Coordinates of C-alpha atoms in Angstrom, one line a residue:
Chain O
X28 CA 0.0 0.0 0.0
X29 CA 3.1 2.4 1.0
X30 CA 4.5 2.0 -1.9
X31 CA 1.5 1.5 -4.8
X32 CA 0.0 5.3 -4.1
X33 CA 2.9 7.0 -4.8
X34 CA 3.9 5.4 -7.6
X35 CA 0.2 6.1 -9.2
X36 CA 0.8 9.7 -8.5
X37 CA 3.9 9.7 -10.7
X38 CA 1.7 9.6 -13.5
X39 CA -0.1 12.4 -12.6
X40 CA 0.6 15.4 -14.9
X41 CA -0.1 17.3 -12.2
X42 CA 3.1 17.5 -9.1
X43 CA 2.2 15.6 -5.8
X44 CA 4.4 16.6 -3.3
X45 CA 5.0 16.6 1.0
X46 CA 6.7 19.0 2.2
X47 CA 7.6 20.2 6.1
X48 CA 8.0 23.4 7.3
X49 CA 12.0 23.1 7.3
X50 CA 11.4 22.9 3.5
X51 CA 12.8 18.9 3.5
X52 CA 10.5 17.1 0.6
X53 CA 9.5 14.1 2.4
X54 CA 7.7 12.8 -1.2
X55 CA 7.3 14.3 -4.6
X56 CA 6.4 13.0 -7.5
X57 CA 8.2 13.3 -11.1
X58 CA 6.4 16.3 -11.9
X59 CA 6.2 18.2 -8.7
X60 CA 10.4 17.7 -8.9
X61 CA 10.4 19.1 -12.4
X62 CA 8.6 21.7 -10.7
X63 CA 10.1 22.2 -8.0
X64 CA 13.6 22.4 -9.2
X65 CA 14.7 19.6 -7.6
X66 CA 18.1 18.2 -8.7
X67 CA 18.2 14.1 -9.0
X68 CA 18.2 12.5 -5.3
X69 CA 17.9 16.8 -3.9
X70 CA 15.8 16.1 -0.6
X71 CA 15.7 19.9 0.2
X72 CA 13.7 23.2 -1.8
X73 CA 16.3 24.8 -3.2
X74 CA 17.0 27.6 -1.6
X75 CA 15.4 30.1 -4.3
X76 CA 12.0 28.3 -4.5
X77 CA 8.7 30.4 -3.5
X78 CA 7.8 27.6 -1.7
X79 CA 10.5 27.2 0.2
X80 CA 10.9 31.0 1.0
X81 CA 7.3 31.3 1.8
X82 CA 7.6 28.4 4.4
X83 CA 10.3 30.5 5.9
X84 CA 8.2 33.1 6.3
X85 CA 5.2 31.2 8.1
X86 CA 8.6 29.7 10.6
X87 CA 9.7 33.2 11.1
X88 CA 6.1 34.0 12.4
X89 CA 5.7 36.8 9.7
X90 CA 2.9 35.0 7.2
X91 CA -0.1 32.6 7.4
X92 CA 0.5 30.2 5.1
X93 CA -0.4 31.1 1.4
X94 CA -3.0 28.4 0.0
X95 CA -1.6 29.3 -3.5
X96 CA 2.0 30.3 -5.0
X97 CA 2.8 31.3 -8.5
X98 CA 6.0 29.5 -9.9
X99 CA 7.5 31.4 -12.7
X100 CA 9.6 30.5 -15.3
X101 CA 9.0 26.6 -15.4
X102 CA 9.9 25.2 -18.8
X103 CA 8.5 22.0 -20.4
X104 CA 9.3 20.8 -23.9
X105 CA 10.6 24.3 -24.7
X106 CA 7.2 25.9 -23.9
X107 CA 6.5 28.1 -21.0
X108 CA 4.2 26.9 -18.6
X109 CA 1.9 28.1 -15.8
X110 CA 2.5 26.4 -12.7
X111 CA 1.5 27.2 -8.9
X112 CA 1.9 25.4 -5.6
X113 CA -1.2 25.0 -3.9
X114 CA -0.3 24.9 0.0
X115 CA -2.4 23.0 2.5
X116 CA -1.4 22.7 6.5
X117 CA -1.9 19.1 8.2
X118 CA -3.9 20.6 11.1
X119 CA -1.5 19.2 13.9
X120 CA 1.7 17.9 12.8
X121 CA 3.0 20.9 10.8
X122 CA 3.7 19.6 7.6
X123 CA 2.3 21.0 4.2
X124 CA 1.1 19.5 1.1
X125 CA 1.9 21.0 -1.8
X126 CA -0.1 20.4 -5.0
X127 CA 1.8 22.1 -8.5
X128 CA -0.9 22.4 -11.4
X129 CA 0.7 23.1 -14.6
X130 CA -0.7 24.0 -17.8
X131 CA 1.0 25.4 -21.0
X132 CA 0.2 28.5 -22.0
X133 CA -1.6 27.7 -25.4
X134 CA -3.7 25.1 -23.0
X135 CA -4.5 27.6 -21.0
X136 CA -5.1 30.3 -23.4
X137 CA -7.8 27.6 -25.4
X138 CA -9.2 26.4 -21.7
X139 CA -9.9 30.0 -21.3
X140 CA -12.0 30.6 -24.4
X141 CA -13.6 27.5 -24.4
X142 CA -14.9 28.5 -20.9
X143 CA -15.8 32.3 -21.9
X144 CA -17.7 30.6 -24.7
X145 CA -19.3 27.9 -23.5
X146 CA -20.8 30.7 -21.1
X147 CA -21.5 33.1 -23.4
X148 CA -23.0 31.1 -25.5
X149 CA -23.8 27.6 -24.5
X150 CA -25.7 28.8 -21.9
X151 CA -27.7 31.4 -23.9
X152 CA -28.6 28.6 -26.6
X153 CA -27.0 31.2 -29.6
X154 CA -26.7 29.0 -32.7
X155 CA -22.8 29.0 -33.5
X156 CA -21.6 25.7 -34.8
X157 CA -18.7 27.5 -36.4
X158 CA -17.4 28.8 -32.9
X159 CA -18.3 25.2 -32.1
X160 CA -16.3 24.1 -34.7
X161 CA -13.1 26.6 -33.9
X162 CA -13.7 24.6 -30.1
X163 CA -13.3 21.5 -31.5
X164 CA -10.1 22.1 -33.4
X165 CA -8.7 23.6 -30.7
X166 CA -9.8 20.7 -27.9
X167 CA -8.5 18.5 -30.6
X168 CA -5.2 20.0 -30.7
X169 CA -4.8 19.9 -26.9
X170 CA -5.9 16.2 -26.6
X171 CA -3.0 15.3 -29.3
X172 CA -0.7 17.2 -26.8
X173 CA 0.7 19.6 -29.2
X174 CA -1.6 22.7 -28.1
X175 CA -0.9 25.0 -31.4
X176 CA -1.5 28.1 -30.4
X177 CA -1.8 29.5 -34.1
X178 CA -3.6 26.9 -35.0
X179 CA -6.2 28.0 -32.4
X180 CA -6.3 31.6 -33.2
X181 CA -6.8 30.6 -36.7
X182 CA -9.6 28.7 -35.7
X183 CA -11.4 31.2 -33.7
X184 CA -10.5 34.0 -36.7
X185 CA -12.7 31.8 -38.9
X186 CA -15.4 31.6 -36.3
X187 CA -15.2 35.1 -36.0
X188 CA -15.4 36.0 -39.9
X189 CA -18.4 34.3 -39.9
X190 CA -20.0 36.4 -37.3
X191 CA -23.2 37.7 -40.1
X192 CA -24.5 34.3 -40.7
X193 CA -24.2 33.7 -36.4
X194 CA -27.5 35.5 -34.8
X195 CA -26.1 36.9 -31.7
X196 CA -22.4 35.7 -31.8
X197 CA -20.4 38.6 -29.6
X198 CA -17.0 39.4 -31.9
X199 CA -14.6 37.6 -30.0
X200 CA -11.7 39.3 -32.4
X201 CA -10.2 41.9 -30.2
X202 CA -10.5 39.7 -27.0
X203 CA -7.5 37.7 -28.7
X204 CA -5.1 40.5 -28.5
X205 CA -5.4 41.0 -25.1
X206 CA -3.9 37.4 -23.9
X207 CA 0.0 37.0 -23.3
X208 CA 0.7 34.6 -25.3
X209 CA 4.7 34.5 -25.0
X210 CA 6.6 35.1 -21.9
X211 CA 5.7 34.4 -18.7
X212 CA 2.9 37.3 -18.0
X213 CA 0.1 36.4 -16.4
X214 CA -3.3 38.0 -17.3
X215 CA -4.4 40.7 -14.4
X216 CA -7.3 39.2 -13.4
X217 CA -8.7 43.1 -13.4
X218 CA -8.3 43.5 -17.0
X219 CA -9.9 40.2 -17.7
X220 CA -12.6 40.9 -15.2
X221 CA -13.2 44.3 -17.5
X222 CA -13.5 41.8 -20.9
X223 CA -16.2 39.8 -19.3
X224 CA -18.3 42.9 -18.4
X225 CA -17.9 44.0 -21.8
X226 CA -19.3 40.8 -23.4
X227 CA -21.8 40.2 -20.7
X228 CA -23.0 43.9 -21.8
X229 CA -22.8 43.5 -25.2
X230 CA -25.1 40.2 -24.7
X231 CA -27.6 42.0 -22.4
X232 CA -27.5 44.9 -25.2
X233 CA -28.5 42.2 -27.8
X234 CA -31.5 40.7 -25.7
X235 CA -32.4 44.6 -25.3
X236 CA -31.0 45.9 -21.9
X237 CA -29.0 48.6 -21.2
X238 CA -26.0 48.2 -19.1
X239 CA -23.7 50.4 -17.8
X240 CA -20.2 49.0 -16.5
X241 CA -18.4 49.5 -13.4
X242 CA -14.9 49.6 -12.7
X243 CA -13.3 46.9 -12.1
X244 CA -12.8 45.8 -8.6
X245 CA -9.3 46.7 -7.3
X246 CA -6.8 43.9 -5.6
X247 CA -7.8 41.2 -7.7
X248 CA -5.0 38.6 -7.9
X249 CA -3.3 37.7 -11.1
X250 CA -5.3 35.3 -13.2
X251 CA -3.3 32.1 -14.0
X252 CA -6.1 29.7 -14.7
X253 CA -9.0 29.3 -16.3
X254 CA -12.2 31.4 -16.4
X255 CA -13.4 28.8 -12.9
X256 CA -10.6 31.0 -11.3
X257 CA -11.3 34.2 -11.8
X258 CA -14.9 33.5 -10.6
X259 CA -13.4 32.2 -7.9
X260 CA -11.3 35.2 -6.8
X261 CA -14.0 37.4 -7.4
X262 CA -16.4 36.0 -5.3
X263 CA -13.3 36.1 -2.6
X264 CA -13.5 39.7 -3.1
X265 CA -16.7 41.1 -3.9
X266 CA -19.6 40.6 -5.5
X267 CA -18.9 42.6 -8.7
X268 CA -21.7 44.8 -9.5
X269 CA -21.8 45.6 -13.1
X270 CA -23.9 48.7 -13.2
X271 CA -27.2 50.3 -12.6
X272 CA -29.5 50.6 -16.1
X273 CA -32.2 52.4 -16.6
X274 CA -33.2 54.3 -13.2
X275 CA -35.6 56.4 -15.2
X276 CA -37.8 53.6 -15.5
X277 CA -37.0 51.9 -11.8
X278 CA -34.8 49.4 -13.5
X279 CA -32.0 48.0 -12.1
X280 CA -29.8 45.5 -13.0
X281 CA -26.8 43.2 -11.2
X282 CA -24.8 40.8 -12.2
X283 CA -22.6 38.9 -9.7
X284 CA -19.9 36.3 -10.3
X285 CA -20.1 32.8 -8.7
X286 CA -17.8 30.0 -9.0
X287 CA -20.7 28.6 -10.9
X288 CA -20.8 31.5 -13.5
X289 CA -22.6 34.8 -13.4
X290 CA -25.5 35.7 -11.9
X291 CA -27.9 38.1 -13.3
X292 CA -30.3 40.0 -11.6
X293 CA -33.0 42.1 -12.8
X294 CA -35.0 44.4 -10.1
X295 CA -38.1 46.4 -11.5
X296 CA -40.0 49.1 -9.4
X297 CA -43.4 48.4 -9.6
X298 CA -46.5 50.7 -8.4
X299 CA -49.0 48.1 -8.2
X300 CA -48.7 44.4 -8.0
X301 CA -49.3 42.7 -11.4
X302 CA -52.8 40.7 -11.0
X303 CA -52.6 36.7 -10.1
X304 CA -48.5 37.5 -8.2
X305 CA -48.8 36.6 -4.4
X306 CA -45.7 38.2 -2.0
X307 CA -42.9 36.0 -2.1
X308 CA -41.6 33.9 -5.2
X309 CA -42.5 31.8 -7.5
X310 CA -42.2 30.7 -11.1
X311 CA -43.0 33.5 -13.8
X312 CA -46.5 33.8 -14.3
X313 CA -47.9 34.5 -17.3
X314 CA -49.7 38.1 -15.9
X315 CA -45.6 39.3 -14.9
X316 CA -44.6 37.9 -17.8
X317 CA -46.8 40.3 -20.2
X318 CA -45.7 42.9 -17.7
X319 CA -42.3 42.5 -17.9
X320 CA -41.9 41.8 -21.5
X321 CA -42.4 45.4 -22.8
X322 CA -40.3 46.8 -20.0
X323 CA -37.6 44.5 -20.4
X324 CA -37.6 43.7 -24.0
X325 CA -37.3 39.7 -22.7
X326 CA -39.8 37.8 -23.9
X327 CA -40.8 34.0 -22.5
X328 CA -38.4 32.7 -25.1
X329 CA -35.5 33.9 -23.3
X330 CA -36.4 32.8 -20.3
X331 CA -37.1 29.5 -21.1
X332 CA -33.7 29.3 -23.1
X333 CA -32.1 29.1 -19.7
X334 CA -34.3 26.2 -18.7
X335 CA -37.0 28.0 -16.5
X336 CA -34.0 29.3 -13.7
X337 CA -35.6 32.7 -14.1
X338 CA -38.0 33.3 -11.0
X339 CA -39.9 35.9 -9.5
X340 CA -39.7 37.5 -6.0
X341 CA -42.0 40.0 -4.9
X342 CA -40.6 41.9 -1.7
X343 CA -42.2 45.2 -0.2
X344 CA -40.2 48.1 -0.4
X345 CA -41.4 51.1 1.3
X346 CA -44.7 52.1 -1.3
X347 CA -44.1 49.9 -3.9
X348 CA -43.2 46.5 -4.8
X349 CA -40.1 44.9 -6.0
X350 CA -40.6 42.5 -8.5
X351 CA -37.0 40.6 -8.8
X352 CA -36.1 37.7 -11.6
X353 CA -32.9 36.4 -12.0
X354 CA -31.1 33.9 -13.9
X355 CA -27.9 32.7 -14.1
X356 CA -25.1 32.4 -16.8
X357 CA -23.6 29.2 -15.9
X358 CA -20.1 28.5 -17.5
X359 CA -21.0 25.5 -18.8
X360 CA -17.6 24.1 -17.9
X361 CA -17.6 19.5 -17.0
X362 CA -16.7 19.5 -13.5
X363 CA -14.1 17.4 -14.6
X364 CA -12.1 19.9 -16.2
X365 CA -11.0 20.7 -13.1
X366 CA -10.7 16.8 -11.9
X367 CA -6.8 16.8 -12.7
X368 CA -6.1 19.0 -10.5
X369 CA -8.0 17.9 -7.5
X370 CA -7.7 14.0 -7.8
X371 CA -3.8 15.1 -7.6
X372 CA -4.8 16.5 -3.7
X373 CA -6.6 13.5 -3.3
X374 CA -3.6 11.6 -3.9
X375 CA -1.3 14.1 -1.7
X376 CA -3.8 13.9 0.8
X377 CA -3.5 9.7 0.8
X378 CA 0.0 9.9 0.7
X379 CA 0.3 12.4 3.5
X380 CA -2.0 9.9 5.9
X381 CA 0.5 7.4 4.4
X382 CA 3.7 8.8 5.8
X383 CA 1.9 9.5 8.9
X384 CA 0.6 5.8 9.0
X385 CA 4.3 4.6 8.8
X386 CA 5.7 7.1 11.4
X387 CA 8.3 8.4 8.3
X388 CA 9.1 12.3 7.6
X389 CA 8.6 13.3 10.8
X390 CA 6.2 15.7 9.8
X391 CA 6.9 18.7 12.7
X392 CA 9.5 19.7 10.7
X393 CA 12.8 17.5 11.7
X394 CA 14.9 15.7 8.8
X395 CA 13.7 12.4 8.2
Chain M
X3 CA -6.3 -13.9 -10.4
X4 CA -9.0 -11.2 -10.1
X5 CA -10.1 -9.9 -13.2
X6 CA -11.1 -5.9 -13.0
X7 CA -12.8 -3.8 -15.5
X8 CA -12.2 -0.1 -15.6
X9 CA -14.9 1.5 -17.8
X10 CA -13.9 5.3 -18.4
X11 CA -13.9 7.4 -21.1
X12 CA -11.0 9.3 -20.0
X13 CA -8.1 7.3 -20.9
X14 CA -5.8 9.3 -18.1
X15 CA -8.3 7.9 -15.8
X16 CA -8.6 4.2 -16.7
X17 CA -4.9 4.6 -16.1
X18 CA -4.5 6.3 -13.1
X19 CA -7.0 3.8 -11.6
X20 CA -4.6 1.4 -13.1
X21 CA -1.6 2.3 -11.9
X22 CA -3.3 3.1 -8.3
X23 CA -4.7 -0.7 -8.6
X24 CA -1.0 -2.2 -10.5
X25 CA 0.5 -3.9 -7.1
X26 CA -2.9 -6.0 -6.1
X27 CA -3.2 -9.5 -8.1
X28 CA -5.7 -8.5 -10.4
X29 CA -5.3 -8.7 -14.4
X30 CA -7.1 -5.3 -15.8
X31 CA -9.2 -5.1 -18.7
X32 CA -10.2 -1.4 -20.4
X33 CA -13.8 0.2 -21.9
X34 CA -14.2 3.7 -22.8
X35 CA -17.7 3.4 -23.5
X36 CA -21.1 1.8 -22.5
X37 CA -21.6 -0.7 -25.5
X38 CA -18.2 -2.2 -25.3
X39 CA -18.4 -2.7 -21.0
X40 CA -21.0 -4.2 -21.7
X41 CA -19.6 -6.6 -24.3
X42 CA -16.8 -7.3 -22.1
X43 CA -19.0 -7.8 -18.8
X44 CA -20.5 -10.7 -20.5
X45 CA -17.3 -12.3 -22.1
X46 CA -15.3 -11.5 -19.5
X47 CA -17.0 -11.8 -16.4
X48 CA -14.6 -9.8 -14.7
X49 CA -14.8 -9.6 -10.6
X50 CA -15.2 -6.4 -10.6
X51 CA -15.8 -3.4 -12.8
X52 CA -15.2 0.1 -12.2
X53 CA -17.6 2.1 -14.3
X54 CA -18.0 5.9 -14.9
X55 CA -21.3 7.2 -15.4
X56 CA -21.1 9.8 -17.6
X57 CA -19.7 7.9 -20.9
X58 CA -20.3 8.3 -24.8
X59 CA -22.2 5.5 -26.9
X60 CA -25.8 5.1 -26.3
X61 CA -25.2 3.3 -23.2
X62 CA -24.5 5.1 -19.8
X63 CA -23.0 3.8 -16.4
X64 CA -26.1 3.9 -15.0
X65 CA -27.9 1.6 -17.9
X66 CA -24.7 -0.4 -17.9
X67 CA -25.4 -1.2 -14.3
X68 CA -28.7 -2.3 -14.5
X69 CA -28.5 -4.3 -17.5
X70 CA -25.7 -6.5 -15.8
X71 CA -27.5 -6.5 -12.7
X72 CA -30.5 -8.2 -13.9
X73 CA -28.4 -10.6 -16.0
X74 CA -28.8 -13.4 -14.2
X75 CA -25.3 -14.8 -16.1
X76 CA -23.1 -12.2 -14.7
X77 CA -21.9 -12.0 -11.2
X78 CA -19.8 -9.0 -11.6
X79 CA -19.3 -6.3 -8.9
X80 CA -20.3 -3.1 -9.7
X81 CA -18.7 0.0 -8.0
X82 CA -19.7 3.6 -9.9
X83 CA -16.8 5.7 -9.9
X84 CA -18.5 9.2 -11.0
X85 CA -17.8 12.8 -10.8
X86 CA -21.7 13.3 -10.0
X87 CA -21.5 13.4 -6.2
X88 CA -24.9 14.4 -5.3
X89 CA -26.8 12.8 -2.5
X90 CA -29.6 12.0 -5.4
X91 CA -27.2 10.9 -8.0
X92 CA -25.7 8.0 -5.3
X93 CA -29.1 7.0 -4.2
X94 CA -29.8 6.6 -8.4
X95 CA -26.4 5.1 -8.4
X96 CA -27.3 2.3 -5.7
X97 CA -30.6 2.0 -6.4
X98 CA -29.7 0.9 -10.2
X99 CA -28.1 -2.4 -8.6
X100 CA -24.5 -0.7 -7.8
X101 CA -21.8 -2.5 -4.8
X102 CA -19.7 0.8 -4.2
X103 CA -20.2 4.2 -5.6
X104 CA -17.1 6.4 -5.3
X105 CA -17.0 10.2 -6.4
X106 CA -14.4 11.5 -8.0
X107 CA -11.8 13.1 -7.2
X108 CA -11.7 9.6 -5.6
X109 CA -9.2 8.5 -2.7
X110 CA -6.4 6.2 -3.5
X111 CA -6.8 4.4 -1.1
X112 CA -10.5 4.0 -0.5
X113 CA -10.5 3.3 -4.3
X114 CA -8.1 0.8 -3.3
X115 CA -10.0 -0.8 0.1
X116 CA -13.3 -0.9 -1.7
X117 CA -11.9 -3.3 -4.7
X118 CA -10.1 -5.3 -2.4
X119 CA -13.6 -6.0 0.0
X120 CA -15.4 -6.8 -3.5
X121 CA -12.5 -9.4 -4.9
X122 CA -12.3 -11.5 -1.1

């Protein structure tokens, strides 16, 4: 049993690795040492490693322990890659596990898309099979491991191009330009954030609302994963509040980010209850509906493209009546895209029990 | 030895579980879809068979499970090993004939403890 886990976890693509707090790697996989920089039979972080400098710090009293650490300038097959540790304390014997996810950047850069379009427009039903097409190439390319990153902005330039026969495709053209694509820059999470409001807006313009964008929230950290991360740290942060539309007519509308995509939320000041609507929630009646539907310019078709999530809540307000229906923009992203990743703690998290198991490592921090 | 299917249609998968699997005394046999478990349940008979849910062909884990379950030629242990985790989908999951149901990301070593109990 000691010995059969870890050598599963060497075929992980993602690094496994045990670390204490002096820094000594009690276990790491193959790709957690590529990772890690550690030499053939090295038992210690070298000296230079985040990791190993950000354990000091936690010794020295001066940090908590960071649950996530960029690694720059990792190398594989001549491409840059992304990589971070993911830190997690063992809650009494001191030692960390660290996890190392690694993508290269063209994987990352056709994750990303894939994810902004599948909640773009997978979730809003827009007929596209050439975007659908440019996906496919590009999931293609990735599953034959040579991720070609030209390969996928030709793909999505043809998709693109043939915007005018695509009812409601949003021009993903410009959005190219802004992703690094050489080097090892990381997308500002920020400026991203600011790419999603435009599109969301320019999708909420098409089904006739008006938006009006925010700035973007401040302190965001750097994006260096796919679009499930940057929901993630805003939702850490704040709920983003896209803008306030219409106020002439008592419309309001929010949108928040989720780790399971956005949220949108449309608020309408109403003087009198519409006829057949009881306080509270419930589905959308058919009396609302007809309400709503010259206000909002969003008809029952819309709403039942995203599979009747849309409700109603009535709340009193002071002299009139809120009538609230939201809906979500769900990313559309498998669960399992993010699988790799966390079967790899699974396995750190086995192995860890593992070495405790066996009494090896001596996990408070000594040399084993 | 104890023959075990792994049905997956993620190939990374059916090898991890492999590998994870690779010191017990058990000779492995692959699926990546519904139609050919199937095929391979009846030929086979392995002792157990590992079986993802969510598969291409026609055929899902689910329907694969209940089909061998109410073969009355196959003896097969069925453990579902799923990314659906939700209290509903392992009630579905058991109540569609299923030994085990693990959710993925799974544990080594419960992946590991669970095949051993279904091959003594």
């Amino acid at each position: 049993m000691f010995e059969r886990i870890p050598g599963a976890a060497d075929f992980l693509s993602d690094g496994v690795a045990l670390v204490n707090m002096e820094g000594v790697v009690l276990y790491a996989n193959v790709a957690a040492r590529t990772l890690l920089g550690l030499e053939e039979g090295g038992q210690k972080l070298p000296q230079a490693s985040p990791v190993r400098r950000a354990l000091e710090s936690v010794r020295r009293g001066l940090n908590e322990l960071p649950k996530e650490i960029p690694i720059r300038g990792v190398q594989h097959d001549g491409r840059p890659m992304y990589a971070e540790a993911r830190m997690e304390r063992l809650s009494d014997e001191g030692a960390v596990i660290v996890l190392l996810r690694n993508q290269t950047q063209a994987m990352l850069y056709a994750n990303l898309l894939k994810n902004l379009m599948d909640m773009l427009y997978g979730n809003l039903r827009l007929p596209c099979e050439a975007l659908a097409a440019a996906v496919g190439r590009a999931e293609s390319a990735m599953a034959a491991g040579q991720p070609d990153l030209d390969l996928i902005k030709e793909s999505l330039a043809r998709a693109v191009v043939v915007r005018e026969g695509c009812e409601g495709l949003v021009d993903l053209a410009h959005l190219i330009g802004h992703f690094p694509i050489a080097g090892d820059e990381r997308i500002p999470a920020a400026h991203l954030f600011q790419l999603l409001v435009e599109r969301i807006g320019q999708v909420a313009r098409e089904l006739g609302l008006a938006f009006q964008a925010a700035p973007a929230p401040e302190g965001l950290p750097a994006l260096y994963g796919s679009t499930k991360w940057l929901l993630r740290a805003l939702e850490e942060h704040l709920v983003a509040v896209l803008g306030e539309a219409d106020e002439a007519r008592g419309l309001t509308v929010n949108a928040a980010a989720t780790p399971e995509g956005f949220l949108i939320a449309f608020r309408l000041r109403c003087r009198q209850r519409p006829a057949g609507m009881g306080v509270g929630s419930g589905e959308i009646l058919p009396e609302a509906q007809a309400m709503l539907a010259p206000e909002l310019a969003i008809d029952r078709h819309v709403l039942e493209l995203h599979g009747g999530r849309a409700r109603l809540h009535w709340n009193a307000n002071g002299d009139c009546l809120e009538l609230t229906f939201r809906f979500a923009l769900k990313t559309g992203v498998r669960e399992e895209s993010a699988l790799g990743a966390e079967q790899a703690q699974r396995y750190a998290k086995d192995i860890a029990q593992l070495y405790r198991l066996r009494g090896l490592g001596n996990l408070k921090g000594q040399e084993p | 030895m104890k023959k075990v299917l792994i049905v997956d249609d993620r190939a990374e998968i059916r090898k991890l579980v492999q590998m994870t699997l690779e010191l017990g005394e058990f000779e492995f046999m692959e699926a990546a879809d519904g139609p050919t478990a199937l095929h391979l349940i009846r030929s086979a008979q392995p002792d157990v068979v590992l079986l993802d849910i969510m598969m291409p062909g026609g055929l899902d884990g689910l329907d694969v499970c209940k089909t061998v379950k109410t073969d009355s030629n196959v003896r097969s242990r069925i453990v579902l090993l799923t990314a659906r985790g939700q209290q509903k989908d392992i009630e579905d999951g058991l109540k569609a004939g299923a030994d085990a149901y693990l959710v993925k990301p799974f544990s080594p070593l419960e992946l590991i403890d669970t095949v051993e109990r279904l091959t003594v």
